[in-house]
Short mmCIF file of C-alpha atoms in Angstrom, two decimals:
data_model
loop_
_atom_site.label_atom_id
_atom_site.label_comp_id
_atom_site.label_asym_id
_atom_site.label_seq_id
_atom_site.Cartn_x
_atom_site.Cartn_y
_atom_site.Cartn_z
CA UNK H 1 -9.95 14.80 9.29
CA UNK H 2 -11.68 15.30 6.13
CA UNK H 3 -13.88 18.56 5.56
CA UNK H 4 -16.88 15.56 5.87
CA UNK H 5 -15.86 14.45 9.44
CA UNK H 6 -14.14 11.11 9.01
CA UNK H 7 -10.69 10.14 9.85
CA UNK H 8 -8.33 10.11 7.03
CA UNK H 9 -5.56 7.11 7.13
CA UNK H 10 -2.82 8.29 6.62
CA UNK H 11 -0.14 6.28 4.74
CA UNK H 12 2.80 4.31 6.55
CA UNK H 13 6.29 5.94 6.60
CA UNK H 14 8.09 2.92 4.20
CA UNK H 15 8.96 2.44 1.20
CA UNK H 16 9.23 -1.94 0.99
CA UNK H 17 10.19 -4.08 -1.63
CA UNK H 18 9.15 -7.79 -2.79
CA UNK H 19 11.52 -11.13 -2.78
CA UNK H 20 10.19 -12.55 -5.97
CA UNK H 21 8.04 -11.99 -8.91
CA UNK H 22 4.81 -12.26 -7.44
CA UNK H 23 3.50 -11.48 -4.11
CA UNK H 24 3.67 -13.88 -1.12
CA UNK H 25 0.63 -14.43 1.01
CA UNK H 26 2.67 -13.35 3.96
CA UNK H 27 4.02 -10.04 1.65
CA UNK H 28 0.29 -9.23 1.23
CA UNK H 29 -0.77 -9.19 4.38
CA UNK H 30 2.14 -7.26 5.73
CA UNK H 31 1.67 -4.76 3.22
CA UNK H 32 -2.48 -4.49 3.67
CA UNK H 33 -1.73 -3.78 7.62
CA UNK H 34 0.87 -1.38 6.69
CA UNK H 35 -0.12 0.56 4.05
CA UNK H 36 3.16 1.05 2.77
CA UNK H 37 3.52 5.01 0.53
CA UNK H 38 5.66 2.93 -1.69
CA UNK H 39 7.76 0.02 -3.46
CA UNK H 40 11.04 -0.05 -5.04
CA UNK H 41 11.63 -2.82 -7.47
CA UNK H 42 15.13 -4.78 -7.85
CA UNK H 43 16.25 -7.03 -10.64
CA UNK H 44 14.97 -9.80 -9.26
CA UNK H 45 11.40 -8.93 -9.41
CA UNK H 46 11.59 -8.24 -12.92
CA UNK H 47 10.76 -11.45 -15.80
CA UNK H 48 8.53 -9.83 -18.55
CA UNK H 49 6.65 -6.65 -18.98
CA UNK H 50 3.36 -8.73 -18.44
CA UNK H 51 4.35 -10.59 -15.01
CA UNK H 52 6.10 -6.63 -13.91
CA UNK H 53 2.67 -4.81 -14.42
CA UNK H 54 0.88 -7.89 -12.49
CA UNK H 55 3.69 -7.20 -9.84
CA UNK H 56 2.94 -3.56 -9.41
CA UNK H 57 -1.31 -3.81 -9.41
CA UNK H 58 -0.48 -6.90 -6.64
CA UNK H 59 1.54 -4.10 -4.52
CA UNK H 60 -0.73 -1.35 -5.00
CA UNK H 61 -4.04 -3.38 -3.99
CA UNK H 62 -2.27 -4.90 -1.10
CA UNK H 63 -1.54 -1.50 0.17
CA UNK H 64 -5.09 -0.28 -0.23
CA UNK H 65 -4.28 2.87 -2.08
CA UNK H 66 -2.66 4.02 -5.66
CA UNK H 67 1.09 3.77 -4.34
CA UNK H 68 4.17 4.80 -5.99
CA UNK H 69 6.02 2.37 -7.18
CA UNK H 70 10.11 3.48 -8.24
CA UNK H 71 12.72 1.99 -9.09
CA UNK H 72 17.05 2.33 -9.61
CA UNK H 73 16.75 2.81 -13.88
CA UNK H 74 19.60 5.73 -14.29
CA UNK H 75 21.80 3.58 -17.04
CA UNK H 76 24.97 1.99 -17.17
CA UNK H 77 25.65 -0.30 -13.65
CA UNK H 78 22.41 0.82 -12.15
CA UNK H 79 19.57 -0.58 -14.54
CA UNK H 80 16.81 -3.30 -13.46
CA UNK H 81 15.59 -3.32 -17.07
CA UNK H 82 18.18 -4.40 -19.25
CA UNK H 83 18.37 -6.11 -22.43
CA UNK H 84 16.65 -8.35 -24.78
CA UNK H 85 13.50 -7.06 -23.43
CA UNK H 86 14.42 -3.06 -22.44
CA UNK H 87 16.96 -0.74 -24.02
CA UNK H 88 21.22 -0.98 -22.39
CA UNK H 89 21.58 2.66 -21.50
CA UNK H 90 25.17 3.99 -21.23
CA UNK H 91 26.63 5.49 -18.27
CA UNK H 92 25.11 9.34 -17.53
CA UNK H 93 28.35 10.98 -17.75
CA UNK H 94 29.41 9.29 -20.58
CA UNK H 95 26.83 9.95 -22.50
CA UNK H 96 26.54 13.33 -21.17
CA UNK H 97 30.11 14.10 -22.57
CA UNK H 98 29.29 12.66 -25.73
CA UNK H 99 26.56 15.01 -26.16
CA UNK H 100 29.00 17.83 -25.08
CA UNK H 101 27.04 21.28 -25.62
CA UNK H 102 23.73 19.55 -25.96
CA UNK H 103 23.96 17.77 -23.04
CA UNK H 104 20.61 19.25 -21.61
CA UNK H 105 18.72 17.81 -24.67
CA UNK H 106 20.28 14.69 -24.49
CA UNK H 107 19.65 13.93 -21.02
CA UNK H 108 16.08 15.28 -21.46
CA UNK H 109 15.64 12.43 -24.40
CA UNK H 110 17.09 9.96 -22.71
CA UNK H 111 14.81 10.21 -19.61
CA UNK H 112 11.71 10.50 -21.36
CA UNK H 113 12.65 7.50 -23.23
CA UNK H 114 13.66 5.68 -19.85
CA UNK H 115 9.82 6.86 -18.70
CA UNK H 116 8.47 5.45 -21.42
CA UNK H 117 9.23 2.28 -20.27
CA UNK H 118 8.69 2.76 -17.02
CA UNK H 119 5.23 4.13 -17.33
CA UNK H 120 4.45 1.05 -19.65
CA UNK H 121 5.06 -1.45 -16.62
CA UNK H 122 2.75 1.01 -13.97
CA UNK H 123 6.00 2.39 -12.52
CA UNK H 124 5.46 5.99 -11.67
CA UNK H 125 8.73 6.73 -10.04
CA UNK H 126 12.46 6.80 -10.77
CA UNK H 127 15.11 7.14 -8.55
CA UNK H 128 16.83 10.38 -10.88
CA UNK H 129 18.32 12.88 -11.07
CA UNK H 130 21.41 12.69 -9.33
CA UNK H 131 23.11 15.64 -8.89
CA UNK H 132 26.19 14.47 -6.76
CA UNK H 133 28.91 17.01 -8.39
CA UNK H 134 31.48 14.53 -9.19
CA UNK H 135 35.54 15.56 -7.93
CA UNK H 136 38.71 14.20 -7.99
CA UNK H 137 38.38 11.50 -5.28
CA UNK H 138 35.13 10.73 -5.97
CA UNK H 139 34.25 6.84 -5.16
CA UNK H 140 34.20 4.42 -8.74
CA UNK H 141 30.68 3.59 -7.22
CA UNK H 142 29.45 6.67 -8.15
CA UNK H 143 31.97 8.43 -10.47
CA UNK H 144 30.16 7.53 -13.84
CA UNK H 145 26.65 7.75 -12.60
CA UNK H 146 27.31 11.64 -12.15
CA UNK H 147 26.24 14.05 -15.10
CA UNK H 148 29.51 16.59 -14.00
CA UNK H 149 31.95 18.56 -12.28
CA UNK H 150 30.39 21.50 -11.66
CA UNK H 151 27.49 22.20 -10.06
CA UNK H 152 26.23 24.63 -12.83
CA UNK H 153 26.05 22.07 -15.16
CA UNK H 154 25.21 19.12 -13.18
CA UNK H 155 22.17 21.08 -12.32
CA UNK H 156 21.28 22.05 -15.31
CA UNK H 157 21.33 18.44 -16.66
CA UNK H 158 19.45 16.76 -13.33
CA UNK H 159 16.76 19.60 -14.36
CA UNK H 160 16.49 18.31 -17.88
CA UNK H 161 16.30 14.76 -16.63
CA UNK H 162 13.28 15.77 -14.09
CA UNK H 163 11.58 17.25 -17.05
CA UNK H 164 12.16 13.81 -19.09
CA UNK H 165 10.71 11.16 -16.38
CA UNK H 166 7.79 13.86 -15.56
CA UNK H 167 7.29 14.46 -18.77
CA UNK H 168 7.01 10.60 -19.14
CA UNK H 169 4.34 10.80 -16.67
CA UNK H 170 7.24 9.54 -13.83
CA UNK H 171 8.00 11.05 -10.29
CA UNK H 172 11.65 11.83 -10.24
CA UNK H 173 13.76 11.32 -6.52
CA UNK H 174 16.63 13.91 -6.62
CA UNK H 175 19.71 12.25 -4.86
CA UNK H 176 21.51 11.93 -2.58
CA UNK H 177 20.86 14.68 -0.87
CA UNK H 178 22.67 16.91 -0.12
CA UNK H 179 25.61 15.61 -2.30
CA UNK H 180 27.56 12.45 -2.26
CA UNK H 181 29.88 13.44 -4.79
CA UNK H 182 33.50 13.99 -2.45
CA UNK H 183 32.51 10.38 -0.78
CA UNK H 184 36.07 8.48 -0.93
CA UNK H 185 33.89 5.16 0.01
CA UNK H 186 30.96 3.16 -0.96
CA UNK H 187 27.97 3.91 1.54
CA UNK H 188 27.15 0.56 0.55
CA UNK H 189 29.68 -0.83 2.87
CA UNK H 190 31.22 2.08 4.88
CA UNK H 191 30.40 4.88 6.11
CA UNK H 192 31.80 7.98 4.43
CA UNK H 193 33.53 10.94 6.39
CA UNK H 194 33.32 14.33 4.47
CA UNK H 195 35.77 16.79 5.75
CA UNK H 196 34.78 19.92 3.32
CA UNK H 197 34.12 23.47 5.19
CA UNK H 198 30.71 24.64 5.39
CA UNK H 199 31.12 27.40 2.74
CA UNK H 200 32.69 25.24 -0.12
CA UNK H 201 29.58 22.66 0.66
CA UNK H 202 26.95 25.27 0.25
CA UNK H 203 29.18 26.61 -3.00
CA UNK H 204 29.53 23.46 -4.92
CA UNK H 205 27.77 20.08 -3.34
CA UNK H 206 24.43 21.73 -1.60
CA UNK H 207 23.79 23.95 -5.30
CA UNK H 208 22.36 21.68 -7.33
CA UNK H 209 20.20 20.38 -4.60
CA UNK H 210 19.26 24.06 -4.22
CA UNK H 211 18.36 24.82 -7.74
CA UNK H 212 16.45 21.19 -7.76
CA UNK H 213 14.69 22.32 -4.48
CA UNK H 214 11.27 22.35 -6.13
CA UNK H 215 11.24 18.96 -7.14
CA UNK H 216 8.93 16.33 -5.21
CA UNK H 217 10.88 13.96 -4.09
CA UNK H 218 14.23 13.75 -2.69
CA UNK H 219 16.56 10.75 -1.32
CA UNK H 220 19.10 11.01 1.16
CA UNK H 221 22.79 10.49 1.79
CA UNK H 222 24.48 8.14 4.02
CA UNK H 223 27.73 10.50 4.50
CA UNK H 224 28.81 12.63 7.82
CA UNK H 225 29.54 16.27 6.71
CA UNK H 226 32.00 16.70 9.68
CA UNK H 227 31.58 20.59 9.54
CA UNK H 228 28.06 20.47 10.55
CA UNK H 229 27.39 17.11 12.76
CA UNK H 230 29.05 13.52 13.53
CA UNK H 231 26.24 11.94 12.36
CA UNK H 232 25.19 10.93 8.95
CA UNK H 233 22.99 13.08 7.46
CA UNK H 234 20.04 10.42 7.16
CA UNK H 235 20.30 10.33 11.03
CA UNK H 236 21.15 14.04 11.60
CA UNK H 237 18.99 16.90 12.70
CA UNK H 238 20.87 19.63 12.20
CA UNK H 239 21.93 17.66 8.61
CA UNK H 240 17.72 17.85 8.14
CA UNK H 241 17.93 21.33 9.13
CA UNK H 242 20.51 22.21 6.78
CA UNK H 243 18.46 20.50 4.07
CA UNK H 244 15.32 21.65 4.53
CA UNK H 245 16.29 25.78 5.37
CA UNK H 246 19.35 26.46 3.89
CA UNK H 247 18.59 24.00 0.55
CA UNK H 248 15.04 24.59 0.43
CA UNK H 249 13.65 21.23 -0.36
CA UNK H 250 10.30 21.15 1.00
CA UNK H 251 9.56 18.09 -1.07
CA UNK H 252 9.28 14.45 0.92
CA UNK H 253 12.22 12.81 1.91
CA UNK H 254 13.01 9.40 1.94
CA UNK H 255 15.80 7.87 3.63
CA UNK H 256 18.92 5.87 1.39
CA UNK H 257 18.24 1.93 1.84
CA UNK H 258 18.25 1.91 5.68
CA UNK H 259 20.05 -1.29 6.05
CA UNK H 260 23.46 0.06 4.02
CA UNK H 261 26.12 -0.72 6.06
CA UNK H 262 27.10 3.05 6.14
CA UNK H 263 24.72 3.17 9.18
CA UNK H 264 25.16 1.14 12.56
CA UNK H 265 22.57 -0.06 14.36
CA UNK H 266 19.54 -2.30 14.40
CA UNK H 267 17.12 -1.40 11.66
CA UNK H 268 14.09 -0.24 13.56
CA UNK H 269 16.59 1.63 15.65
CA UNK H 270 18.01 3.44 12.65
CA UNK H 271 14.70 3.79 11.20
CA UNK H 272 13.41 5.68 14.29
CA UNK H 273 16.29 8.04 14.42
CA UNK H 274 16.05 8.86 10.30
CA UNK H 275 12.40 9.81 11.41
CA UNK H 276 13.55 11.65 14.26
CA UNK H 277 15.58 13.41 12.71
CA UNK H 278 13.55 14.88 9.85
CA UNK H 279 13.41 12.31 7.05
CA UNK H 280 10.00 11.71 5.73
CA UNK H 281 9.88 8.03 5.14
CA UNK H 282 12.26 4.82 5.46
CA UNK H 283 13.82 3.01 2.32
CA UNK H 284 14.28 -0.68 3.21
CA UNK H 285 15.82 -3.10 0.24
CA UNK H 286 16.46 -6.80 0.26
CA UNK H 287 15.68 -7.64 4.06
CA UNK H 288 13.90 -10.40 5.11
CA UNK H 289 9.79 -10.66 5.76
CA UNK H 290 10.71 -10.40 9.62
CA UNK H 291 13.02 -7.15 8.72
CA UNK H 292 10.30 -5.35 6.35
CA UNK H 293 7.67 -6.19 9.27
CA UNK H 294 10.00 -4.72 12.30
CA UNK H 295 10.85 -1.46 10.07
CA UNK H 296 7.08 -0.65 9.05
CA UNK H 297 6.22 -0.99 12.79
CA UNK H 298 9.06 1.08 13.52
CA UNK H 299 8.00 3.46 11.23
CA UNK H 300 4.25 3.96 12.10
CA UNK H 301 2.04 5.82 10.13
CA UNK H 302 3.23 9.37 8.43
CA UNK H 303 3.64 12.30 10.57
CA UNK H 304 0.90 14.92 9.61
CA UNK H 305 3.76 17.34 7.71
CA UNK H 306 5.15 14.06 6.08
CA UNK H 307 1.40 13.43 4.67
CA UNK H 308 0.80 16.56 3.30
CA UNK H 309 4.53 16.35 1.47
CA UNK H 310 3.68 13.07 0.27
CA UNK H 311 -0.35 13.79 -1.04
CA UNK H 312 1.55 16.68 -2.82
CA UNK H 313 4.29 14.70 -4.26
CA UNK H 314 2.01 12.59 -5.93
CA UNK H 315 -0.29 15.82 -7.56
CA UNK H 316 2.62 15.69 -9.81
CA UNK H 317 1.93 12.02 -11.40
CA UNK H 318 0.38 12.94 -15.10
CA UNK H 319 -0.75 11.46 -18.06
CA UNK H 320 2.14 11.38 -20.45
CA UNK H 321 1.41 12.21 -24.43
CA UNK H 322 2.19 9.96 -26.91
CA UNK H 323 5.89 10.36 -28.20
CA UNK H 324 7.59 8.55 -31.29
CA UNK H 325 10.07 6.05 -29.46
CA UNK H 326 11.53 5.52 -33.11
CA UNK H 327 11.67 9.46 -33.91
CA UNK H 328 13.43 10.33 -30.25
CA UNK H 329 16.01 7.41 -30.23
CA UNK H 330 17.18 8.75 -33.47
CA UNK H 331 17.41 12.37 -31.96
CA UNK H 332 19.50 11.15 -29.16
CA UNK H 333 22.01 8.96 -31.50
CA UNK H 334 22.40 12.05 -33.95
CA UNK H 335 23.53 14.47 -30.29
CA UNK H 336 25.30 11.49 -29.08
CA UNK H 337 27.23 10.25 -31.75
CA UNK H 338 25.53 6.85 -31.89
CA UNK H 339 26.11 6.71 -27.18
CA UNK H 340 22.75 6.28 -26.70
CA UNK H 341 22.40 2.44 -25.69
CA UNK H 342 25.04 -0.37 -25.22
#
């Protein structure tokens, strides 16, 4: 209740997304009785800056409230902008290595230029940093999009890039918690089994996540850490507990896209048991109307502690100041060597 006596609504426990460029009627209606916290935008809701910003007010009035709105924009294979009309950013860790001991200052440019953009469409989110320490076997799907090898570095870089997008007046997700990088498979299609003791987890994967734990948002992995439980962590208590005590991330958690085929099961099933087992809110992508409508009732409304994470994740949404885009791209070419856009 509010100190005044009324009920407050709380917001429901999805993130959704949108087939096309506008809003259906059907979209809209789901979204007004569901009162989504969020939306994730995909390529193909993305034409011109103009039709993106009428996007993003449709989603937000639908859903009754000032909702985040994110997106996948880290560079290199995972971009939704992308040229003529946005900047081609390299890979992280290649431009990351072409920065070498200025890393930090590159990444930091790069994001806030990447926020920029963003915050010019109404998107207030990005799903960044990752800070999956990247290894020997590490999967191709995620090799590149990792900033290093150690987790000293890669969390000193995912720090720089939190300061970029917030800087840029955008909410960054840290992912995927807590670590992806010794995955030998693509979530996207299997599910992977990580073998790793406890201790060398907590010593290399689980420390950037730890020295990121202050940041608002984080985003799960779909991997089983065998040492702890047999179940991936998105679906795993004792994964949550792990997470949440022994990482200290007290921000709000959202689930991986829910309908990966790392996980088995139906999706409000799976979406139950990720709430069940400690996640904050489901991440659905690219179902159908029917799909997005069965997860949000799944789902429900926010769970009192996931309501206070998520009013508190979005006290960090600021007003950006003005920056030179002209005077910072030339910053980042003269660190990178000219690797700052394709």
């Amino acid at each position: 209740m509010h100190p005044g006596g009324h009920a407050v609504t709380r917001f429901g426990a999805t993130i959704l997304d949108a087939e096309g460029l506008r809003l259906t009627t059907e979209e809209k209606a789901l979204f007004r009785d569901t009162r989504p916290f969020g939306f994730i935008l995909f390529a193909r809701n993305i034409d011109s800056p103009d039709q993106v910003r009428a996007l993003v007010a449709e989603m937000r009035e639908a859903a009754g409230h000032d909702a985040m709105v994110t997106i996948d924009q880290e560079g290199g294979r995972v971009q939704r902008l992308r040229a003529p009309l946005w900047r081609e950013w390299p890979a992280p860790l290649d431009q990351a290595e072409a920065a070498g001991s200025r890393a930090a200052e590159a990444m930091y440019l790069r994001y806030r230029l990447i926020a920029a953009e963003l915050h010019a469409l109404g998107i207030d989110s990005n799903c960044a940093p990752l800070v999956d320490v990247a290894g020997p076997a590490t999967h191709p799907f995620l090799r590149n999009r990792c900033y290093g090898v150690d987790p000293h570095t890669v969390a000193h870089l995912g720090r720089a890039v939190a300061n970029g997008l917030l800087d840029g007046g955008v909410l960054p997700v840290v992912k995927h918690i807590p670590g992806h990088g010794r995955a030998e498979a693509d979530s996207h299609h299997d599910l992977p089994v990580v073998t790793a003791l406890k201790s060398d987890l907590q010593d290399t994967d689980f420390a950037p996540f730890r020295a990121l734990n202050d940041l608002p948002l984080g985003m799960t992995a779909h991997l089983v850490y065998s040492a702890i439980d047999a179940a991936p962590a998105t679906l795993s208590a004792p994964m949550m507990q792990v997470i949440r005590d022994e990482i200290g991330f007290d921000g709000l958690i959202m689930t991986d896209d829910i309908s990966m085929k790392a996980l088995q099961g139906t999706l409000p099933d799976l979406s139950r048991a990720a709430l069940q087992a400690g996640c904050d809110v489901i991440l659905h992508c690219n179902g159908t109307l029917a799909e997005r409508q069965a997860v949000a009732d799944a789902a429900g409304e926010m769970t009192e502690p996931a309501q206070i994470r998520a009013d508190r994740a979005l006290t960090w949404r600021k007003t950006p100041q003005e920056i030179d885009i002209s005077a910072l791209s030339a910053q980042l070419d003269a660190l990178t060597g000219g690797c700052a856009h394709e």
